């Protein structure tokens, strides 16, 4: 089927069909669509120097058969149907697709289809039929799989990015099981980002193709990639949940900070999706499918609008009610700046502004309390080189002389657990590489010198150890008689023999990790709680504070978690990042209830207005409201379903073209 055009160029009248006009018309990307062709040529006429006279704005449909027939005129404002038997069938299949293809965004659609389905040559043949589904059942399933994978990979990425506070624990956990150091946490984060980005790009391509009215054809490589992404995301989330289920509490806590911003992001996303959804809702013939899509979209949108009603955050409060910042307790010193539990590490923490120091105490075989966290010396010393047969031996089974032969600092540079070793100066690197195991006495003297608080875990020696039954008395002896620290500076955490300790040294600040009833804690003379940050609760913290029991949270190294603890009223936190949190002048997220309500309501109202306008626009366009191009020409924009009726003969002929051979052009 060919079209006869009447145009003017430089005052001269030019006529011809799409073949005789050649590149001047055909190369414009001229569509054979009755609905779009004249409009497109009129718009592009200035580029090629042609002017389409308004009074002659009509197409001539030129049918061909064995004998040449007189053309019948087809006006944009009214179509005269041609008998199907008079048309040329040779190129009907291509003509049918071009009849529906708009080429205004040809390069854009070309890239979309190429990236999504690798259809770099045949993308123009993929336009969906009017009023029907945008793709086959298989491709619908593929699109649904992309949406599912997008959601699961997003959950996995959010989960793991919010678990960053505990990456160090995760890496050391793997070190203990695998026997070698590797930054698994960072690798997992990079993998999560890559998988999510890949799926998000595919989903964006699919939505853009649907917006352009294109049929979806996902390439088999992408189908495999989506399946692999889904499997990896599910497996990784399941394994982490099994091994590290408490991290989901971190995710829940993160919502108290990120929920307002997640709400805005979700509303913006749903507002943007209203364009392709409205585009297809008004073009689908099946009322049930149309209503299902519309109801699902409205349900999700309204849910997002109302989510803030159930949101709680301790950081939504009046600024006048915000208490002082929690005190910073250096967890094993400053392990980001020096090897943990070494004298240098505690010096770095104090220099960064720590209000107290935290450590772990073990008693050597000959009765010297020293600082060591692990159950063996393999991770933080060179015991493998000095005592290769004792790598899995308890630190308490070494004498102090043997411990003095170990280097407790060189590992910091070979493993670089926080990726901060390179920030040390040459002198600091030399100092760190020569660190040795630190005694409890030296630790206490350093804290006393700077008048800082201390808190420590005390490990009972294993069976067969000379001090297995006297480890409490030996530690108290160091505090009272061998060091210069005052007992009131010590938060006594070990739960064993607490009544005995209270009787021997009543000035020690009794601390517990048990969230027991207030009355029970008071009977045991507990003045401080030391609990994991995942148990953070503003209500509980205030309840204990009313009974003069302060709360210390461990281990908090991320600014957003510290901000949350600040808003919740925590009195102190143990941290690996004193040098970072000390610079935080106010919580990262803090707003009044009125400010939050205003932000929430304005976001929802703006979104609702945009969504309504988008749906009204698509409804108006598809119902054929006229658009005025200039004072003398009006271009029709009919509904898709009307257009389908107008070209019904072409669709019916396409079913016949499969069995007919091509005829030579007349």
XYZ file of C-alpha atoms in Angstrom:
666
model
C 0.000 0.000 0.000
C 1.397 3.401 -1.027
C 0.271 6.958 -0.353
C -0.012 9.932 -2.652
C 1.006 13.279 -1.142
C 0.426 16.873 -2.173
C 3.038 19.317 -0.884
C 4.488 22.697 -1.729
C 8.167 23.650 -1.825
C 9.296 27.228 -2.447
C 5.906 28.059 -3.884
C 5.948 25.090 -6.288
C 3.355 22.353 -6.015
C 4.840 18.883 -5.594
C 2.841 15.683 -5.892
C 3.732 12.048 -5.849
C 3.477 8.839 -3.927
C 5.894 7.677 -1.236
C 8.124 6.060 -3.844
C 8.376 8.948 -6.310
C 8.981 11.543 -3.590
C 11.915 9.418 -2.486
C 14.138 10.446 0.390
C 12.461 13.838 0.803
C 9.486 12.066 2.338
C 10.439 8.478 3.053
C 13.638 9.383 4.884
C 11.712 11.506 7.318
C 10.636 8.302 8.980
C 7.216 8.738 7.333
C 4.735 6.388 8.954
C 2.120 4.699 6.801
C -0.428 5.398 9.479
C -3.634 7.197 8.474
C -3.642 8.668 11.969
C -0.102 9.919 12.195
C 1.480 10.321 8.763
C 0.057 13.701 7.738
C 0.649 15.101 11.209
C 4.252 13.972 11.165
C 4.988 15.276 7.696
C 3.441 18.603 8.573
C 5.632 18.913 11.651
C 8.776 17.918 9.808
C 8.044 19.850 6.641
C 10.226 22.785 7.657
C 13.263 20.502 7.875
C 12.951 19.440 4.233
C 11.595 22.727 2.924
C 8.075 21.441 2.277
C 4.847 23.085 3.318
C 1.639 21.131 3.545
C -1.229 23.446 2.562
C -3.966 23.284 5.198
C -6.651 23.106 2.556
C -4.911 20.095 0.978
C -4.188 18.287 4.239
C -5.328 14.913 2.991
C -3.739 11.670 2.007
C -4.509 9.752 -1.133
C -4.683 6.048 -0.589
C -3.419 4.423 -3.789
C -4.527 0.783 -3.987
C -2.774 -1.574 -6.378
C -3.839 -4.838 -7.972
C -3.325 -6.408 -11.374
C -5.006 -3.412 -12.988
C -4.339 0.192 -12.023
C -7.288 1.713 -10.114
C -8.189 5.308 -9.550
C -7.142 6.530 -6.144
C -9.656 7.222 -3.443
C -9.129 10.160 -1.143
C -8.701 9.705 2.566
C -9.134 12.842 4.641
C -7.787 13.173 8.142
C -11.229 14.155 9.323
C -12.993 11.264 7.673
C -11.861 8.005 6.140
C -13.274 6.312 3.065
C -12.695 2.596 3.399
C -11.139 0.689 0.519
C -12.113 -2.857 -0.285
C -9.478 -5.230 1.081
C -9.393 -7.194 -2.141
C -8.086 -4.129 -4.008
C -4.945 -3.793 -1.882
C -1.505 -5.115 -2.554
C -0.786 -7.992 -0.159
C 2.952 -8.343 -0.777
C 4.107 -6.045 1.995
C 1.061 -6.053 4.237
C 2.884 -7.541 7.198
C 5.416 -4.731 7.274
C 2.734 -2.162 6.448
C 0.624 -3.364 9.331
C 3.429 -2.837 11.823
C 4.441 0.512 10.355
C 0.824 1.549 10.519
C 1.105 1.407 14.281
C 4.706 2.577 14.665
C 5.454 6.186 15.499
C 8.931 7.259 14.539
C 9.151 10.552 16.417
C 11.424 8.835 18.995
C 13.031 6.324 16.663
C 16.602 6.568 18.078
C 15.261 6.438 21.641
C 13.075 3.391 21.001
C 15.909 1.824 19.027
C 18.214 2.009 22.061
C 15.538 0.813 24.474
C 14.630 -2.241 22.416
C 18.274 -2.989 21.710
C 19.292 -2.913 25.355
C 16.224 -4.790 26.597
C 15.835 -7.446 23.924
C 18.925 -7.065 21.698
C 16.560 -6.257 18.799
C 18.862 -3.783 17.141
C 17.512 -4.476 13.640
C 13.901 -5.529 14.095
C 12.656 -3.300 16.872
C 10.284 -1.442 14.538
C 8.204 -4.610 14.101
C 7.367 -4.976 17.774
C 4.515 -2.515 18.280
C 1.621 -3.938 20.264
C -1.765 -4.314 18.649
C -4.345 -1.673 19.546
C -6.249 -2.359 22.724
C -4.509 -5.639 23.411
C -1.904 -6.774 25.913
C 1.529 -5.245 25.532
C 3.250 -8.619 25.309
C 2.760 -12.370 25.208
C 2.081 -14.460 28.292
C 5.732 -15.497 28.414
C 6.900 -11.894 28.295
C 4.288 -10.915 30.878
C 5.816 -13.561 33.114
C 9.289 -12.191 32.414
C 8.170 -8.680 33.300
C 6.570 -9.942 36.523
C 9.837 -11.759 37.328
C 11.761 -8.513 36.828
C 9.429 -6.684 39.225
C 9.740 -9.473 41.828
C 13.529 -9.574 41.500
C 13.684 -5.793 41.758
C 11.785 -5.860 45.056
C 13.826 -8.701 46.574
C 17.178 -7.273 45.452
C 16.141 -3.881 46.851
C 15.356 -5.475 50.218
C 18.695 -7.298 50.187
C 20.609 -4.131 49.268
C 18.867 -2.077 51.935
C 19.388 -4.796 54.536
C 23.097 -5.115 53.863
C 23.788 -1.394 53.476
C 22.137 -0.703 56.841
C 24.193 -3.513 58.445
C 27.387 -1.583 57.730
C 27.789 -0.821 61.418
C 28.642 -4.495 61.985
C 30.770 -5.252 58.922
C 33.840 -5.726 61.101
C 32.102 -8.372 63.199
C 30.944 -10.141 60.045
C 34.472 -10.248 58.587
C 35.989 -11.546 61.820
C 33.259 -14.153 62.073
C 34.303 -15.433 58.660
C 37.955 -15.254 59.676
C 37.253 -17.536 62.613
C 35.499 -20.067 60.378
C 37.660 -19.881 57.261
C 41.054 -19.245 58.834
C 42.036 -16.333 56.603
C 41.130 -12.663 56.387
C 39.101 -11.240 53.517
C 36.741 -8.206 53.381
C 33.650 -10.295 52.639
C 31.323 -7.540 53.804
C 32.531 -5.077 51.157
C 32.404 -7.731 48.436
C 28.838 -8.569 49.416
C 27.876 -4.892 49.365
C 29.360 -4.412 45.884
C 27.532 -7.529 44.684
C 24.236 -6.264 46.120
C 24.683 -2.887 44.423
C 25.536 -4.504 41.093
C 22.591 -6.920 41.154
C 20.115 -4.225 42.111
C 21.437 -1.805 39.493
C 21.202 -4.454 36.785
C 17.585 -5.288 37.615
C 16.630 -1.627 38.065
C 17.990 -0.758 34.610
C 16.047 -3.618 33.006
C 12.872 -2.542 34.784
C 13.388 1.048 33.649
C 13.894 -0.095 30.050
C 10.722 -2.183 30.195
C 8.668 0.719 31.576
C 10.013 3.071 28.888
C 9.189 0.546 26.153
C 5.664 0.170 27.498
C 5.321 3.940 27.579
C 6.263 4.021 23.901
C 3.633 1.368 23.155
C 6.234 -1.277 22.299
C 5.878 -4.995 22.788
C 8.304 -6.534 25.274
C 10.816 -9.155 24.159
C 13.332 -9.851 26.932
C 16.491 -11.451 25.583
C 17.286 -14.903 26.935
C 20.589 -13.633 28.375
C 18.662 -11.174 30.509
C 16.219 -13.880 31.554
C 19.130 -15.939 32.835
C 20.621 -12.871 34.506
C 17.345 -12.056 36.246
C 16.986 -15.637 37.482
C 20.557 -15.673 38.810
C 19.992 -12.306 40.535
C 16.806 -13.568 42.167
C 18.469 -16.760 43.383
C 21.535 -14.940 44.747
C 19.414 -12.340 46.535
C 17.167 -14.953 48.138
C 20.046 -17.241 49.147
C 22.165 -14.391 50.547
C 19.228 -12.977 52.521
C 18.344 -16.417 53.880
C 21.913 -17.243 54.948
C 22.419 -13.871 56.600
C 19.084 -14.196 58.365
C 20.058 -17.615 59.684
C 23.517 -16.545 60.881
C 22.814 -12.930 61.779
C 19.135 -12.578 62.471
C 19.642 -9.659 64.856
C 20.579 -7.482 61.888
C 16.906 -7.333 60.946
C 16.456 -5.343 64.160
C 18.992 -2.908 62.738
C 16.833 -2.602 59.632
C 13.781 -1.851 61.760
C 15.746 0.756 63.686
C 16.919 2.336 60.437
C 13.305 3.000 59.462
C 13.096 5.410 62.396
C 15.617 7.571 60.551
C 15.066 6.773 56.873
C 11.276 6.265 56.792
C 10.434 9.929 55.983
C 12.840 9.892 53.051
C 11.762 6.436 51.923
C 8.179 7.685 51.965
C 9.062 10.616 49.700
C 11.028 8.320 47.373
C 8.162 5.844 47.158
C 5.612 8.559 46.420
C 7.836 10.044 43.704
C 8.303 6.613 42.133
C 4.575 5.874 42.098
C 3.896 9.322 40.660
C 6.317 8.665 37.797
C 4.733 5.265 37.182
C 1.357 6.923 36.741
C 2.352 7.944 33.185
C 2.838 4.450 31.700
C 0.001 3.051 33.790
C -2.445 5.699 32.590
C -1.149 5.222 29.049
C -2.158 1.555 29.058
C -5.266 1.817 31.213
C -6.979 3.960 28.579
C -5.853 1.698 25.729
C -6.845 -1.700 27.079
C -10.135 -3.010 25.747
C -10.731 -5.562 28.515
C -12.546 -3.779 31.318
C -11.633 -6.398 33.930
C -7.917 -6.094 33.213
C -8.181 -2.320 33.086
C -9.922 -2.156 36.454
C -7.476 -4.651 38.005
C -4.491 -2.501 37.035
C -6.203 0.671 38.180
C -7.310 -0.761 41.540
C -3.861 -2.213 42.237
C -2.148 1.076 41.451
C -4.569 3.153 43.530
C -4.252 0.728 46.463
C -0.460 0.968 46.507
C -0.559 4.740 46.089
C -3.065 5.316 48.889
C -1.098 2.968 51.156
C 2.022 5.028 50.543
C 0.098 8.207 51.280
C -1.037 6.841 54.647
C 2.171 5.054 55.739
C 3.378 8.001 57.861
C 0.368 7.529 60.142
C 2.043 4.404 61.546
C 5.586 5.757 61.646
C 7.466 6.363 64.881
C 10.838 7.987 65.387
C 12.427 9.382 68.564
C 14.014 12.032 66.332
C 10.638 13.645 65.646
C 10.467 15.883 68.657
C 10.863 19.464 69.783
C 14.484 20.564 69.697
C 14.212 21.845 73.239
C 13.508 18.303 74.462
C 16.688 16.886 72.940
C 19.169 15.859 75.633
C 22.952 16.071 75.569
C 24.949 13.882 73.214
C 25.781 10.395 74.526
C 29.257 9.980 75.987
C 31.689 8.132 73.705
C 33.383 5.006 75.031
C 36.302 3.830 72.889
C 35.527 0.183 72.054
C 38.929 -1.540 72.412
C 40.356 1.944 72.045
C 40.300 3.369 68.533
C 40.497 0.215 66.375
C 40.126 2.240 63.171
C 43.288 4.187 63.946
C 45.485 1.601 65.681
C 45.573 -2.135 66.477
C 42.739 -2.929 68.885
C 43.358 -3.422 72.613
C 46.853 -1.980 72.404
C 48.210 0.931 74.389
C 48.440 2.985 71.189
C 44.776 2.305 70.420
C 43.662 3.716 73.769
C 45.916 6.738 73.371
C 44.336 7.404 69.964
C 40.831 7.142 71.459
C 41.663 9.635 74.213
C 43.257 12.001 71.706
C 40.065 11.837 69.596
C 37.964 12.908 72.593
C 36.717 9.648 74.122
C 34.907 9.967 77.448
C 35.797 6.431 78.454
C 37.528 3.218 77.361
C 36.244 -0.321 76.887
C 38.265 -3.536 76.713
C 38.342 -7.289 77.430
C 40.452 -8.846 80.184
C 42.029 -12.295 80.405
C 44.370 -13.593 83.115
C 47.655 -15.205 82.075
C 48.808 -18.546 83.401
C 51.001 -16.806 85.969
C 48.278 -14.390 87.124
C 48.829 -11.214 85.086
C 45.560 -9.683 83.831
C 46.024 -8.532 80.204
C 43.844 -7.296 77.356
C 42.599 -9.820 74.806
C 39.181 -10.300 73.243
C 39.452 -13.534 71.234
C 39.522 -17.130 72.424
C 42.927 -17.548 70.804
C 45.804 -15.318 69.702
C 45.669 -16.085 66.008
C 43.839 -12.958 64.812
C 45.587 -10.115 66.654
C 49.129 -11.424 67.188
C 51.872 -13.276 65.308
C 51.453 -16.409 67.431
C 51.509 -18.507 64.263
C 55.132 -17.468 63.692
C 56.337 -17.564 67.305
C 54.352 -20.515 68.660
C 53.062 -22.374 65.571
C 51.743 -25.285 67.655
C 49.728 -23.065 69.986
C 47.639 -21.102 67.493
C 44.358 -22.471 68.878
C 45.398 -22.409 72.531
C 43.495 -20.167 74.936
C 45.380 -16.906 75.673
C 44.977 -17.625 79.392
C 47.268 -20.657 79.057
C 50.257 -18.469 78.065
C 52.599 -17.033 80.664
C 53.223 -13.316 80.645
C 56.805 -13.858 79.471
C 55.499 -15.799 76.468
C 52.929 -13.122 75.730
C 55.629 -10.459 75.736
C 57.328 -12.260 72.841
C 54.306 -11.642 70.597
C 53.742 -8.719 68.262
C 50.233 -7.290 68.613
C 50.396 -4.643 65.886
C 51.753 -5.987 62.587
C 48.472 -7.737 61.754
C 46.746 -4.341 61.538
C 48.562 -3.526 58.292
C 48.378 -6.942 56.654
C 44.637 -7.247 57.241
C 43.588 -3.580 57.465
C 40.142 -4.431 58.919
C 38.648 -0.946 58.517
C 40.584 0.151 55.446
C 42.191 2.968 57.461
C 45.782 1.758 57.894
C 46.965 3.929 55.002
C 45.856 7.076 56.878
C 48.612 6.629 59.483
C 51.780 8.653 59.204
C 55.197 7.017 58.891
C 55.900 7.440 62.601
C 52.474 6.093 63.527
C 52.952 3.081 61.293
C 56.276 2.329 62.942
C 54.710 2.706 66.391
C 51.753 0.483 65.507
C 53.940 -2.266 64.068
C 55.830 -2.512 67.379
C 52.817 -2.785 69.694
C 52.789 -5.572 72.260
C 50.095 -7.138 74.433
C 48.844 -4.580 76.974
C 48.321 -5.304 80.679
C 45.230 -4.318 82.643
C 47.398 -2.230 84.965
C 48.752 -0.075 82.139
C 45.236 0.331 80.770
C 43.855 1.497 84.132
C 46.755 3.856 84.740
C 46.189 5.511 81.354
C 42.484 6.033 82.127
C 43.325 7.375 85.598
C 45.856 9.786 84.136
C 43.143 11.289 81.878
C 40.344 10.851 84.456
C 38.263 8.665 82.139
C 35.764 5.897 82.835
C 36.533 2.261 82.018
C 34.395 -0.782 81.358
C 35.600 -4.284 80.589
C 34.511 -7.868 80.123
C 36.374 -10.348 82.329
C 36.903 -13.888 81.004
C 37.188 -16.772 83.417
C 40.278 -18.938 82.760
C 39.717 -22.499 81.470
C 39.885 -25.620 83.601
C 43.370 -26.434 84.838
C 44.295 -22.769 85.121
C 45.851 -21.738 88.481
C 43.541 -18.725 88.762
C 40.338 -20.338 87.564
C 38.658 -19.821 90.962
C 40.475 -16.615 91.934
C 40.116 -14.572 88.738
C 37.725 -12.084 90.368
C 39.952 -11.511 93.384
C 43.037 -11.120 91.194
C 41.349 -8.490 89.042
C 40.074 -6.558 92.065
C 43.579 -6.624 93.486
C 44.921 -4.900 90.366
C 42.186 -2.235 90.550
C 42.595 -1.525 94.252
C 46.302 -2.038 94.883
C 48.354 -2.072 91.670
C 46.833 0.696 89.553
C 46.222 4.364 90.222
C 42.584 4.417 89.109
C 39.772 5.211 91.515
C 37.110 2.517 91.867
C 34.328 4.973 90.982
C 35.821 5.235 87.479
C 35.269 1.515 86.885
C 32.005 0.118 85.494
C 32.048 -3.414 86.843
C 30.409 -5.633 84.214
C 31.197 -9.313 85.145
C 27.989 -10.890 86.523
C 29.759 -13.576 88.572
C 30.062 -13.085 92.328
C 28.488 -9.634 92.109
C 27.511 -9.558 95.805
C 31.064 -10.450 96.774
C 32.461 -7.693 94.555
C 29.955 -5.171 95.946
C 31.022 -6.078 99.459
C 34.750 -5.844 98.700
C 34.565 -2.558 96.739
C 31.194 -0.760 97.020
C 32.457 2.220 95.001
C 32.577 0.200 91.774
C 29.697 1.140 89.456
C 27.785 -2.093 89.061
C 26.805 -2.624 85.433
C 24.710 -5.356 83.862
C 23.662 -6.491 80.393
C 20.287 -7.723 81.697
C 17.169 -5.637 81.092
C 15.450 -6.720 84.291
C 12.665 -4.915 86.161
C 13.753 -1.704 87.840
C 13.106 -3.043 91.349
C 15.314 -6.088 90.732
C 18.159 -3.922 89.423
C 17.952 -1.603 92.418
C 18.146 -4.533 94.838
C 21.401 -5.592 93.161
C 22.769 -2.021 93.301
C 22.879 -1.773 89.496
C 23.564 1.766 88.340
C 24.172 1.165 84.613
C 22.874 -0.981 81.778
C 25.195 -2.171 79.018
C 23.014 -3.477 76.158
C 23.305 -4.078 72.434
C 22.095 -1.199 70.299
C 19.449 -3.417 68.644
C 17.583 -3.337 71.984
C 17.395 0.452 71.834
C 14.059 1.816 73.007
C 13.319 5.375 74.014
C 10.580 4.201 76.343
C 12.845 1.716 78.157
C 15.750 4.146 78.364
C 13.518 6.773 79.959
C 12.050 4.219 82.352
C 15.483 3.222 83.655
C 16.686 6.829 83.697
C 13.804 7.710 86.020
C 15.308 5.211 88.493
C 18.823 6.708 88.097
C 19.985 3.809 85.942
C 21.880 5.034 82.896
C 22.118 3.141 79.612
C 25.206 2.364 77.540
C 24.690 0.995 74.010
C 27.298 -1.057 72.155
C 28.731 -1.042 69.470
C 27.656 2.048 67.519
C 29.982 3.382 64.824
C 27.603 4.754 62.184
C 26.467 8.401 62.515
C 22.817 7.545 61.833
C 22.786 5.013 64.694
C 24.496 7.472 67.006
C 21.894 10.085 66.044
C 19.121 7.646 66.891
C 20.714 6.809 70.250
C 21.039 10.540 70.928
C 17.355 11.145 70.227
C 16.350 8.078 72.272
C 18.133 9.469 75.328
C 21.035 7.007 75.651
C 23.669 8.203 78.130
C 26.704 6.650 76.420
C 27.711 4.431 73.518
C 30.690 2.172 72.907
C 32.116 2.914 69.477
C 34.922 2.041 67.083
C 34.725 5.539 65.582
C 35.268 8.090 68.337
C 37.063 10.371 65.879
C 33.990 10.413 63.597
C 31.128 10.643 66.085
C 32.855 13.315 68.162
C 32.438 15.726 65.248
C 28.671 15.241 65.113
C 27.172 18.468 66.456
C 23.531 17.389 66.198
C 21.529 14.332 65.120
C 21.496 13.719 61.386
C 17.711 13.584 61.437
C 15.747 15.841 63.749
C 12.504 17.662 63.054
C 9.424 18.712 64.929
C 6.116 16.925 64.511
C 4.623 19.941 62.721
C 7.530 20.065 60.274
C 7.174 16.386 59.502
C 3.416 16.613 59.005
C 3.869 19.556 56.660
C 6.463 17.653 54.609
C 4.250 14.556 54.510
C 1.036 16.389 53.535
C 2.682 18.575 50.883
C 4.348 15.532 49.317
C 1.070 13.613 49.147
C -0.912 16.562 47.800
C 1.650 17.342 45.096
C 1.735 13.691 44.086
C -2.060 13.409 44.000
C -2.378 16.501 41.805
C 0.234 15.220 39.351
C -1.331 11.748 39.186
C -4.795 13.186 38.522
C -3.435 15.511 35.840
C -1.604 12.657 34.140
C -4.693 10.452 34.076
C -6.855 13.339 32.852
C -4.348 14.106 30.111
C -4.255 10.527 28.851
C -8.027 10.273 29.043
C -8.392 13.521 27.116
C -5.891 12.501 24.480
C -7.418 9.096 23.951
C -10.922 10.492 23.663
C -10.002 12.577 20.669
C -10.068 16.139 21.974
C -8.824 18.416 19.245
C -5.495 20.199 19.412
C -5.060 23.428 17.495
C -1.751 23.656 15.629
C -2.378 27.134 14.157
C -5.323 29.353 13.255
C -6.098 27.449 10.060
C -5.306 23.815 10.784
C -6.558 21.354 13.310
C -4.915 17.972 13.740
C -7.004 15.134 14.983
C -5.833 12.893 17.782
C -8.301 10.024 17.950
C -8.555 7.374 20.580
C -6.646 4.226 20.049
C -9.755 2.121 19.856
C -11.228 4.396 17.155
C -7.985 4.145 15.274
C -8.127 0.360 15.463
C -11.567 0.388 13.831
C -10.326 2.759 11.144
C -7.557 0.384 10.069
C -9.383 -2.859 10.777
C -9.026 -3.930 7.159
C -5.258 -3.904 7.438
C -5.316 -6.100 10.545
C -7.646 -8.581 8.887
C -5.499 -8.703 5.774
C -2.409 -9.397 7.874
C -3.813 -12.807 8.732
C -4.131 -13.552 5.000
C -0.640 -12.334 4.123
C 1.093 -15.325 5.680
C -0.231 -17.609 2.914
C 0.102 -15.212 -0.016
C 3.227 -14.617 -2.020
C 4.520 -11.152 -2.692
C 3.352 -9.497 -5.905
C 5.658 -7.270 -7.946
C 4.999 -3.523 -7.685
C 2.817 -2.076 -10.394
